[in-house]
Amino acid sequence: MIVNTFGRLFKISTFGESHGVAIGGVIDGVPSGIELDFDWIQVQLDRRKPGQSAIVTQRKEPDTVQFLSGIFEGKTTGASIGFIIPNDNQKSHDYDHIKGVFRPSHADFTYETKYGVRDHRGGGRTSARETANWVVGGAVAKHVIPNINITAYVSGVGELKLDNDYSTLDFSKIEDTAVRCPDLEMAEKMIDRIKEIRKEGDTIGGEVTCVIQNVPVGLGEPIFDKLHARLGQAMMSINAVKGFEYGEGFASTSMKGSEMNDQFNQDGTTKTNYSGGIQGGVSNGMDIYFKVAFKPVATLMQEQTTLNADGEMVEMHGKGRHDPCVVPRAVPIVESLAAMVLADMLLIQRTRNI
Amino acid sequence: MIVNTFGRLFKISTFGESHGVAIGGVIDGVPSGIELDFDWIQVQLDRRKPGQSAIVTQRKEPDTVQFLSGIFEGKTTGASIGFIIPNDNQKSHDYDHIKGVFRPSHADFTYETKYGVRDHRGGGRTSARETANWVVGGAVAKHVIPNINITAYVSGVGELKLDNDYSTLDFSKIEDTAVRCPDLEMAEKMIDRIKEIRKEGDTIGGEVTCVIQNVPVGLGEPIFDKLHARLGQAMMSINAVKGFEYGEGFASTSMKGSEMNDQFNQDGTTKTNYSGGIQGGVSNGMDIYFKVAFKPVATLMQEQTTLNADGEMVEMHGKGRHDPCVVPRAVPIVESLAAMVLADMLLIQRTRNI
Amino acid sequence: MIVNTFGRLFKISTFGESHGVAIGGVIDGVPSGIELDFDWIQVQLDRRKPGQSAIVTQRKEPDTVQFLSGIFEGKTTGASIGFIIPNDNQKSHDYDHIKGVFRPSHADFTYETKYGVRDHRGGGRTSARETANWVVGGAVAKHVIPNINITAYVSGVGELKLDNDYSTLDFSKIEDTAVRCPDLEMAEKMIDRIKEIRKEGDTIGGEVTCVIQNVPVGLGEPIFDKLHARLGQAMMSINAVKGFEYGEGFASTSMKGSEMNDQFNQDGTTKTNYSGGIQGGVSNGMDIYFKVAFKPVATLMQEQTTLNADGEMVEMHGKGRHDPCVVPRAVPIVESLAAMVLADMLLIQRTRNI
Amino acid sequence: MIVNTFGRLFKISTFGESHGVAIGGVIDGVPSGIELDFDWIQVQLDRRKPGQSAIVTQRKEPDTVQFLSGIFEGKTTGASIGFIIPNDNQKSHDYDHIKGVFRPSHADFTYETKYGVRDHRGGGRTSARETANWVVGGAVAKHVIPNINITAYVSGVGELKLDNDYSTLDFSKIEDTAVRCPDLEMAEKMIDRIKEIRKEGDTIGGEVTCVIQNVPVGLGEPIFDKLHARLGQAMMSINAVKGFEYGEGFASTSMKGSEMNDQFNQDGTTKTNYSGGIQGGVSNGMDIYFKVAFKPVATLMQEQTTLNADGEMVEMHGKGRHDPCVVPRAVPIVESLAAMVLADMLLIQRTRNI
C-alpha cells in the first residue's frame, strides 16, 4: 500500500497528470470469472466527470475508460487489468500564467521543493484528475463485492449541514439534483449557495457522508489494517480532505460508555449503532457510516499576491476552469475508494481460517 | 504496511496478547550508527504504562523493554531490532466471568466470528497492551528524526474541551498533571471529571491534539502515502479512536477559499496555517497539527445484559482493572505513531531526487 | 514485490496479453530530474523485438513505447511513469486451432485449472510478450545507475557452450551477430545450429551469461533481499528459465574452502573472484557475474498428441510464428531485469546509514 | 517480501545475531484454528542445531523455541505468532582475534562498508544462526499445508554426487546417517570425505536436492511470483548458496523441445516430468524437484593472510567451532523455506477465483 499503489490483494497502481496524453493504471488481484458491467463502470465515471452540471468545473472531458488487458469475452481472467483514460481537453495555456508561481494552499511549493522539478500544468501529479483512475478501480472492485451496498451523498456545503440520521433519508433521490444531497429542500439551498460563491469568484468547503450496508461480519484486519483505518487512509488520499470520522466520530468524545455502548440483540445485531458497524477494526454486520470533511478549493477566481520560484512576491489572477465546491463530484470518488477497501478486505478474509 | 506490520522503510512488526508471556516486535529499517538513549525510551514506556497515576487503570506492569538484537555497543547496526516486553501482572482469572461472553462494543463478537476461535483473556490481540510495542517503535523512530519535535496533549475529556490555539499553551506543563493537559486549570477540571466518572462505574471519551514542529519541507508521498493519510491511518489504529482531523479539519467545511488559503511570505513560510503544515500530502515546513477523537472505553464497572457464544442473553458484571478515560495514557501513543510515520517518510524522501 | 509488481523502491507494475490492444505498465520510484535518452530506450526494445533477424520469430511488431506520464520537458518529475506498447501484429486466428487445447509443457493446463477461465490466444498473460514491458522498465532503471555497466551475452545454444572466462571476451562484438555471442567463431556455429533446429521444426535450449561491472560496495540487503537472491528471482521470472547460478555456481559444490576463498588485496579488492562480486548478499565492488539456464521453447512446428479441456486426447499441429531458440532475444531482457534490481538496491542503500 | 521479512500472506519477520541474547521473529498470516504439533516443531530445530553429530560444528545450543503469542489452548488464533530462541552458548571471546579483521569470502568487509559499523562476533546478522528462525517459520507453515510432502536430502559433498533419480531413493533412510543422504553407501563415503576435510582444517561444498509431492494444481502466481522464482529467491537467501535449478535445470539448456516437452496423460498428469512440476510458474500437480548448490564454508582452521579495518594485511588463525560442510544441517532449512513459500502460495490461491 505505497505511494502510487493502494491495496494488498485488490491493488491499484496509477499514473497520470491532467495535462499529459492519458491517465491510467493497473488493477491487480481481481479474481477470475467475473462478468464486468462496462456501462455501469462508465456511469460511475460520468458521475465524477467535469462539465456534468452547472455547479461544477466547465472543463469538458469525455472520460472514457479503455481497458487494455485482463478481460476475455467480457469476463476477468485473473490477469492484471490495465486501463487508460485519454486526456482530451487539456488547455495547457490556461496555466502559462502560473508557470514558476506557487499558488497559495496548493502543492506547488511543496512539490517543487521535494522533487526539484515540477510539471506546473494543471497541478501535474497532484491534480484531482487522478481520482478518475480511482473511480475505474472502485467500479471494478464493486464487482468483487456485489452484495455490499455503498452509498455516499453530500451532507454539507459550507455552513449548510444535513444533520438528519441517514436512515431517515431516501437514497434514491441522491442523483436527482446536481449537488447529490438526498434531501431535496436542502439540495436546493446548497445549489444556491454554490452558485453564489462562484459568482464571488470564491470557493467553499463541504462534507460527504457514506453508508455501507449489507457487510458480512469479519471484514477488517488486526492492528494497522483495521477496516476504519484503511477507509480513513483512503479518504484522506482525496485532494482537499481535512478530516474523517466514523460512527459517532468526534461527538463520541463527549459521551459516556453507558450511553455509547451498543447493546446486543440475541441474533448478534445491536440495538443501537453508535460504533458505526465496526468493532476492534472488524465489521460487525451493522451499517458502516462515516463522514469526510473537504476544505474549500484553493483555486480562486480572484486576485492573490503570492510567491514565485525566484523568491519574488507576484500578483496572480484566477483563470481556468475550476470547481467552486468539490463535494458533488466527490461522491462517486468516496464510494469508489470504499469499494476498493472492502474488496481488498473480503479477499484477505478468505485466507483467515482454515 | 499490512496487518501486524506498519511502515515501508521504517517498519515495525508486532505480536502479543495482554495475557501471554510477553509482547514484542521487530523494528526494521533503522539506519546504522545511531546511538540510542535507553533511559529516554523507558521514560516513554513509563508515560504509557498502567498504574502510573490515580486516574488510570490500577493494573501494575513494569513495562520494561528488552532489546534482543540490532544494537552493538549502544549503537544501531542497521540490522533488525527485536524486542520484548514481558507481561508480569496478568490476572487471567479476572476474565473467567467473560469466557464465552461477547462484551458490548468490544471486539469479542467480531473476532469470534472472523477467526472462529478467540483468546478471551484481556481481549487477546485486540488489547490496548499492543500499544506498548508502538511506544518502543516510536521511541526508536524518534532517534531517526532528532530535530523534529512531536508534542501531544489532552485537549478534551468528555464535554470539557480545551479550544485554545496550541501556540498559546505552555507545552512544558503537559507532564505536570496526571491528565497531560498543559492548561493547569482545565487539567484540574478534567481530573475531577474522570474521578467522578470512575465513581459512577462509567467511562468517558476525550481528545488528543498533536503538534509536530521543525519538519523539513518535502516529507510525504504522492497519492496514497500523503503525510496526513499515513498519520490518519496510524491514529485510527489506536483502540477507541473514532475520528481524525488535521489543520482546520471539520471546521474547514464551513470556510471559504478566500478565508482558508494560507498566503505566502517571501521566505516560503505562510502568514496563516489553516492547512496544518501539509500541502498536497507533503510537509511545507509549517507546524503540523491534528486532533484525534477517542470514544469512551467500553468496559464499565456496571451491570450489562449481553450475548454469549451460545446465543443466550446473560448478565455481565463489571470486573477487573480498567481506565475510566484513555486519553492521558494515549498521549505518548499518539506521539509514537507520529514519530514512526515521520521517520518512514524521511527515509523515503532520501530516495526522491538524484 | 508481488505478482504483477517487481521491486521495492524502484517498482514496476505491468499488464498485458500478446493479443490484446496493448501491453504496458507503471514505473514507480524513479527519482526526479533524470534526463531520459528515449532513443536508447527504443534501441533496447529493438534488441528484444520479434522479427529482428533470421533466427528469431518472424512475427513483426514495431514495439514502440509511448510514455504517458511522469516526464516533463524530457526529465523525470518523480511522478509514476505510465507507458504502453501497442500490439500491432496479433494474428489471433493463428491460435484458433489450440482453443481448448492444452499444449504440452505450456501453462495452458495450469492456468485453466488455477483461474477456471483463460485467454488462449498467444498464451494470454503467460506470453513472453510481457518481457517487452520489462525492457522499458530496465531501460529507465539504467538511467538511475548510469555508472554501472550491465552486459549479457549468449554463452550456450544446445550443447554448444562458450566456457571462456568472460574477461577474455570482447563485449563490443556481442551485437555483431544475430545470436549475440561475442566469440564470433562460436557465434557462427550457434547460428547454424539454430537454423538446423528450426528446419526440423524443433527448438533448443541455451544459456545467457551476465556481467555487472563498476558496482559500488554495499548494494544488497540482509536476509531475504540479498543481491543475488533478488537477481535470481528476477531471472527465474523469465519464461523458460530453469536455473540460475552466480560466481562459481554449481561448480563451487566440488571445491574446497581453501581453493574458493577470495583473498584480499590491500585496497579491498580481491585477488580472485570466485564469489562473483557478492559477499553476504552485498556487493563487494568486484564484478558480479551469473548464468541463466533456458530450456527449449515448448512450441514445436511438429505434430504432437495432447489433451484438451474436454479430457480428450487430440492431435495438434505446430502453427504460428515462434522462436527456435530464445536466448538471442533474452539478452536485453536479462540486462533489463538486472538493471531494475540494481536501481532498487541503490535507492534502498541511500537510507541505510545516518 | 523485503529485507528481514519473507512472504506475502504467510509472512515471517526475523531478527537476531548469533551472539545476542536471543534470535526470533514474528510469523503473520497463519489461519486460525490450527492445532500445532510442538514436539514436531522442536524435532525440526534439532535437525538443524549445531552439535548434533560428529560431522557438524561442535557449538552446543539447545535451540529451544519459545512461542510468545498467537496460540491459545494449543491452537492458532489468527493473531501474529511471536517467538524467540535464546542463545545459550555464545563464546564471544572466540571472535576477539577477528575484531577489526575482514575474513576472506565473509561478509565482514561488505557489511562494514555498507553500514559503517558492525557486530563482529560470530558474523552478527550475517550468521547462519538466523536459519533457526526459518526452521520455526517453516515448521509452522507445514501445518498450513498438511497434505503436501516436502523432502530434502544431501545429493552432493564435494566431488561425490548422488545422481540417481530421486524416485529410486528410499526417503525413509535420510535420517539414518549424520549426512542425510538416503543412499547409505554414498552416505558413508560422504561422511568419510567430510571427516578428512575437517582434519585438513579445510571445508568443502555440497548440494541439497528437494522434492515436493502431492501439490495441488494451481499454486504459484503470474509474472514475478512464479512458484519457482519464489523458491529460488528463498533458497538463494541461505548462506553459502551459489545456485538453484529446478526440473532438468541447467541440463535442459542442451535439450531439444521434442525431447523436453512433457506429454499429457488423459487425467492431466504427464508421462515425463522434465519440467519439474511447474508450468508458467504454476504447479501442475506433478512432483516439484529442485537442487541447491552450496559453496564451501569460508571459515578455515588454517592460517590466512587478510585485510583489517586499518587497511593493513594481517595474519589470521582459524579458531572457533565451525562446520566443515554445511549441507547436512541445510536439509531442514531447505525444507522450511519451501514450506513457507508453499503455504504463502496456498493462501494466495484462495483469493484467485470468485
PDB file of N, CA, C and O in Angstrom, chain B residues 57-87:
ATOM      1  N   THR B  57      -5.946   2.949  34.882  1.00  0.00           N
ATOM      2  CA  THR B  57      -6.126   1.587  35.395  1.00  0.00           C
ATOM      3  C   THR B  57      -5.057   1.252  36.425  1.00  0.00           C
ATOM      4  O   THR B  57      -3.892   1.646  36.284  1.00  0.00           O
ATOM      5  N   GLN B  58      -5.437   0.480  37.437  1.00  0.00           N
ATOM      6  CA  GLN B  58      -4.513   0.173  38.527  1.00  0.00           C
ATOM      7  C   GLN B  58      -3.728  -1.122  38.301  1.00  0.00           C
ATOM      8  O   GLN B  58      -2.971  -1.555  39.158  1.00  0.00           O
ATOM      9  N   ARG B  59      -3.919  -1.738  37.129  1.00  0.00           N
ATOM     10  CA  ARG B  59      -3.033  -2.849  36.786  1.00  0.00           C
ATOM     11  C   ARG B  59      -1.600  -2.352  36.878  1.00  0.00           C
ATOM     12  O   ARG B  59      -1.304  -1.239  36.449  1.00  0.00           O
ATOM     13  N   LYS B  60      -0.709  -3.146  37.471  1.00  0.00           N
ATOM     14  CA  LYS B  60       0.692  -2.715  37.621  1.00  0.00           C
ATOM     15  C   LYS B  60       1.555  -3.523  36.665  1.00  0.00           C
ATOM     16  O   LYS B  60       1.609  -4.759  36.754  1.00  0.00           O
ATOM     17  N   GLU B  61       2.189  -2.879  35.741  1.00  0.00           N
ATOM     18  CA  GLU B  61       3.128  -3.552  34.840  1.00  0.00           C
ATOM     19  C   GLU B  61       4.400  -2.722  34.815  1.00  0.00           C
ATOM     20  O   GLU B  61       4.335  -1.514  34.571  1.00  0.00           O
ATOM     21  N   PRO B  62       5.573  -3.326  35.044  1.00  0.00           N
ATOM     22  CA  PRO B  62       6.789  -2.510  34.976  1.00  0.00           C
ATOM     23  C   PRO B  62       7.065  -2.054  33.531  1.00  0.00           C
ATOM     24  O   PRO B  62       7.663  -1.023  33.314  1.00  0.00           O
ATOM     25  N   ASP B  63       6.590  -2.821  32.541  1.00  0.00           N
ATOM     26  CA  ASP B  63       6.781  -2.461  31.135  1.00  0.00           C
ATOM     27  C   ASP B  63       8.233  -2.144  30.821  1.00  0.00           C
ATOM     28  O   ASP B  63       8.573  -1.064  30.323  1.00  0.00           O
ATOM     29  N   THR B  64       9.074  -3.101  31.130  1.00  0.00           N
ATOM     30  CA  THR B  64      10.492  -2.929  30.835  1.00  0.00           C
ATOM     31  C   THR B  64      10.802  -3.573  29.502  1.00  0.00           C
ATOM     32  O   THR B  64      10.558  -4.767  29.312  1.00  0.00           O
ATOM     33  N   VAL B  65      11.330  -2.794  28.578  1.00  0.00           N
ATOM     34  CA  VAL B  65      11.637  -3.341  27.262  1.00  0.00           C
ATOM     35  C   VAL B  65      13.019  -3.989  27.285  1.00  0.00           C
ATOM     36  O   VAL B  65      13.954  -3.475  27.889  1.00  0.00           O
ATOM     37  N   GLN B  66      13.119  -5.151  26.644  1.00  0.00           N
ATOM     38  CA  GLN B  66      14.416  -5.812  26.470  1.00  0.00           C
ATOM     39  C   GLN B  66      14.737  -5.846  24.982  1.00  0.00           C
ATOM     40  O   GLN B  66      14.017  -6.477  24.204  1.00  0.00           O
ATOM     41  N   PHE B  67      15.798  -5.193  24.594  1.00  0.00           N
ATOM     42  CA  PHE B  67      16.227  -5.225  23.198  1.00  0.00           C
ATOM     43  C   PHE B  67      17.087  -6.471  22.991  1.00  0.00           C
ATOM     44  O   PHE B  67      17.993  -6.752  23.768  1.00  0.00           O
ATOM     45  N   LEU B  68      16.802  -7.208  21.935  1.00  0.00           N
ATOM     46  CA  LEU B  68      17.458  -8.505  21.740  1.00  0.00           C
ATOM     47  C   LEU B  68      18.458  -8.521  20.586  1.00  0.00           C
ATOM     48  O   LEU B  68      19.206  -9.480  20.430  1.00  0.00           O
ATOM     49  N   SER B  69      18.457  -7.490  19.757  1.00  0.00           N
ATOM     50  CA  SER B  69      19.326  -7.538  18.571  1.00  0.00           C
ATOM     51  C   SER B  69      19.439  -6.170  17.925  1.00  0.00           C
ATOM     52  O   SER B  69      18.726  -5.238  18.294  1.00  0.00           O
ATOM     53  N   GLY B  70      20.312  -6.060  16.955  1.00  0.00           N
ATOM     54  CA  GLY B  70      20.384  -4.856  16.126  1.00  0.00           C
ATOM     55  C   GLY B  70      21.134  -3.701  16.755  1.00  0.00           C
ATOM     56  O   GLY B  70      21.206  -2.619  16.179  1.00  0.00           O
ATOM     57  N   ILE B  71      21.664  -3.927  17.958  1.00  0.00           N
ATOM     58  CA  ILE B  71      22.362  -2.870  18.681  1.00  0.00           C
ATOM     59  C   ILE B  71      23.697  -3.430  19.142  1.00  0.00           C
ATOM     60  O   ILE B  71      23.751  -4.540  19.669  1.00  0.00           O
ATOM     61  N   PHE B  72      24.758  -2.703  18.926  1.00  0.00           N
ATOM     62  CA  PHE B  72      26.087  -3.171  19.328  1.00  0.00           C
ATOM     63  C   PHE B  72      26.832  -2.009  19.965  1.00  0.00           C
ATOM     64  O   PHE B  72      26.955  -0.947  19.362  1.00  0.00           O
ATOM     65  N   GLU B  73      27.248  -2.214  21.172  1.00  0.00           N
ATOM     66  CA  GLU B  73      27.927  -1.159  21.926  1.00  0.00           C
ATOM     67  C   GLU B  73      27.106   0.130  21.931  1.00  0.00           C
ATOM     68  O   GLU B  73      27.630   1.222  21.726  1.00  0.00           O
ATOM     69  N   GLY B  74      25.786  -0.020  22.116  1.00  0.00           N
ATOM     70  CA  GLY B  74      24.899   1.135  22.274  1.00  0.00           C
ATOM     71  C   GLY B  74      24.424   1.780  21.002  1.00  0.00           C
ATOM     72  O   GLY B  74      23.604   2.701  21.033  1.00  0.00           O
ATOM     73  N   LYS B  75      24.932   1.299  19.861  1.00  0.00           N
ATOM     74  CA  LYS B  75      24.567   1.912  18.582  1.00  0.00           C
ATOM     75  C   LYS B  75      23.833   0.929  17.687  1.00  0.00           C
ATOM     76  O   LYS B  75      24.117  -0.279  17.707  1.00  0.00           O
ATOM     77  N   THR B  76      22.946   1.457  16.875  1.00  0.00           N
ATOM     78  CA  THR B  76      22.257   0.609  15.904  1.00  0.00           C
ATOM     79  C   THR B  76      23.260   0.129  14.861  1.00  0.00           C
ATOM     80  O   THR B  76      24.162   0.862  14.455  1.00  0.00           O
ATOM     81  N   THR B  77      23.059  -1.124  14.408  1.00  0.00           N
ATOM     82  CA  THR B  77      23.973  -1.699  13.417  1.00  0.00           C
ATOM     83  C   THR B  77      23.354  -1.725  12.023  1.00  0.00           C
ATOM     84  O   THR B  77      24.000  -2.133  11.067  1.00  0.00           O
ATOM     85  N   GLY B  78      22.082  -1.343  11.906  1.00  0.00           N
ATOM     86  CA  GLY B  78      21.384  -1.475  10.640  1.00  0.00           C
ATOM     87  C   GLY B  78      20.633  -2.798  10.543  1.00  0.00           C
ATOM     88  O   GLY B  78      19.815  -2.979   9.639  1.00  0.00           O
ATOM     89  N   ALA B  79      20.902  -3.717  11.442  1.00  0.00           N
ATOM     90  CA  ALA B  79      20.165  -4.985  11.474  1.00  0.00           C
ATOM     91  C   ALA B  79      18.819  -4.766  12.169  1.00  0.00           C
ATOM     92  O   ALA B  79      18.633  -3.798  12.903  1.00  0.00           O
ATOM     93  N   SER B  80      17.892  -5.668  11.941  1.00  0.00           N
ATOM     94  CA  SER B  80      16.572  -5.547  12.549  1.00  0.00           C
ATOM     95  C   SER B  80      16.689  -5.625  14.068  1.00  0.00           C
ATOM     96  O   SER B  80      17.495  -6.377  14.603  1.00  0.00           O
ATOM     97  N   ILE B  81      15.866  -4.823  14.734  1.00  0.00           N
ATOM     98  CA  ILE B  81      15.897  -4.725  16.193  1.00  0.00           C
ATOM     99  C   ILE B  81      14.727  -5.512  16.763  1.00  0.00           C
ATOM    100  O   ILE B  81      13.575  -5.125  16.612  1.00  0.00           O
ATOM    101  N   GLY B  82      15.024  -6.632  17.408  1.00  0.00           N
ATOM    102  CA  GLY B  82      13.972  -7.403  18.074  1.00  0.00           C
ATOM    103  C   GLY B  82      13.848  -6.955  19.518  1.00  0.00           C
ATOM    104  O   GLY B  82      14.837  -6.586  20.146  1.00  0.00           O
ATOM    105  N   PHE B  83      12.622  -6.947  20.034  1.00  0.00           N
ATOM    106  CA  PHE B  83      12.454  -6.563  21.442  1.00  0.00           C
ATOM    107  C   PHE B  83      11.262  -7.298  22.037  1.00  0.00           C
ATOM    108  O   PHE B  83      10.352  -7.715  21.312  1.00  0.00           O
ATOM    109  N   ILE B  84      11.274  -7.459  23.331  1.00  0.00           N
ATOM    110  CA  ILE B  84      10.102  -7.980  24.046  1.00  0.00           C
ATOM    111  C   ILE B  84       9.837  -7.148  25.299  1.00  0.00           C
ATOM    112  O   ILE B  84      10.738  -6.508  25.838  1.00  0.00           O
ATOM    113  N   ILE B  85       8.579  -7.150  25.697  1.00  0.00           N
ATOM    114  CA  ILE B  85       8.154  -6.549  26.969  1.00  0.00           C
ATOM    115  C   ILE B  85       7.411  -7.651  27.717  1.00  0.00           C
ATOM    116  O   ILE B  85       6.310  -8.030  27.315  1.00  0.00           O
ATOM    117  N   PRO B  86       8.012  -8.192  28.769  1.00  0.00           N
ATOM    118  CA  PRO B  86       7.330  -9.280  29.491  1.00  0.00           C
ATOM    119  C   PRO B  86       6.020  -8.792  30.116  1.00  0.00           C
ATOM    120  O   PRO B  86       5.898  -7.627  30.505  1.00  0.00           O
ATOM    121  N   ASN B  87       5.048  -9.673  30.150  1.00  0.00           N
ATOM    122  CA  ASN B  87       3.796  -9.410  30.866  1.00  0.00           C
ATOM    123  C   ASN B  87       3.927  -9.985  32.262  1.00  0.00           C
ATOM    124  O   ASN B  87       3.982 -11.203  32.431  1.00  0.00           O
TER     125      ASN B  87
END
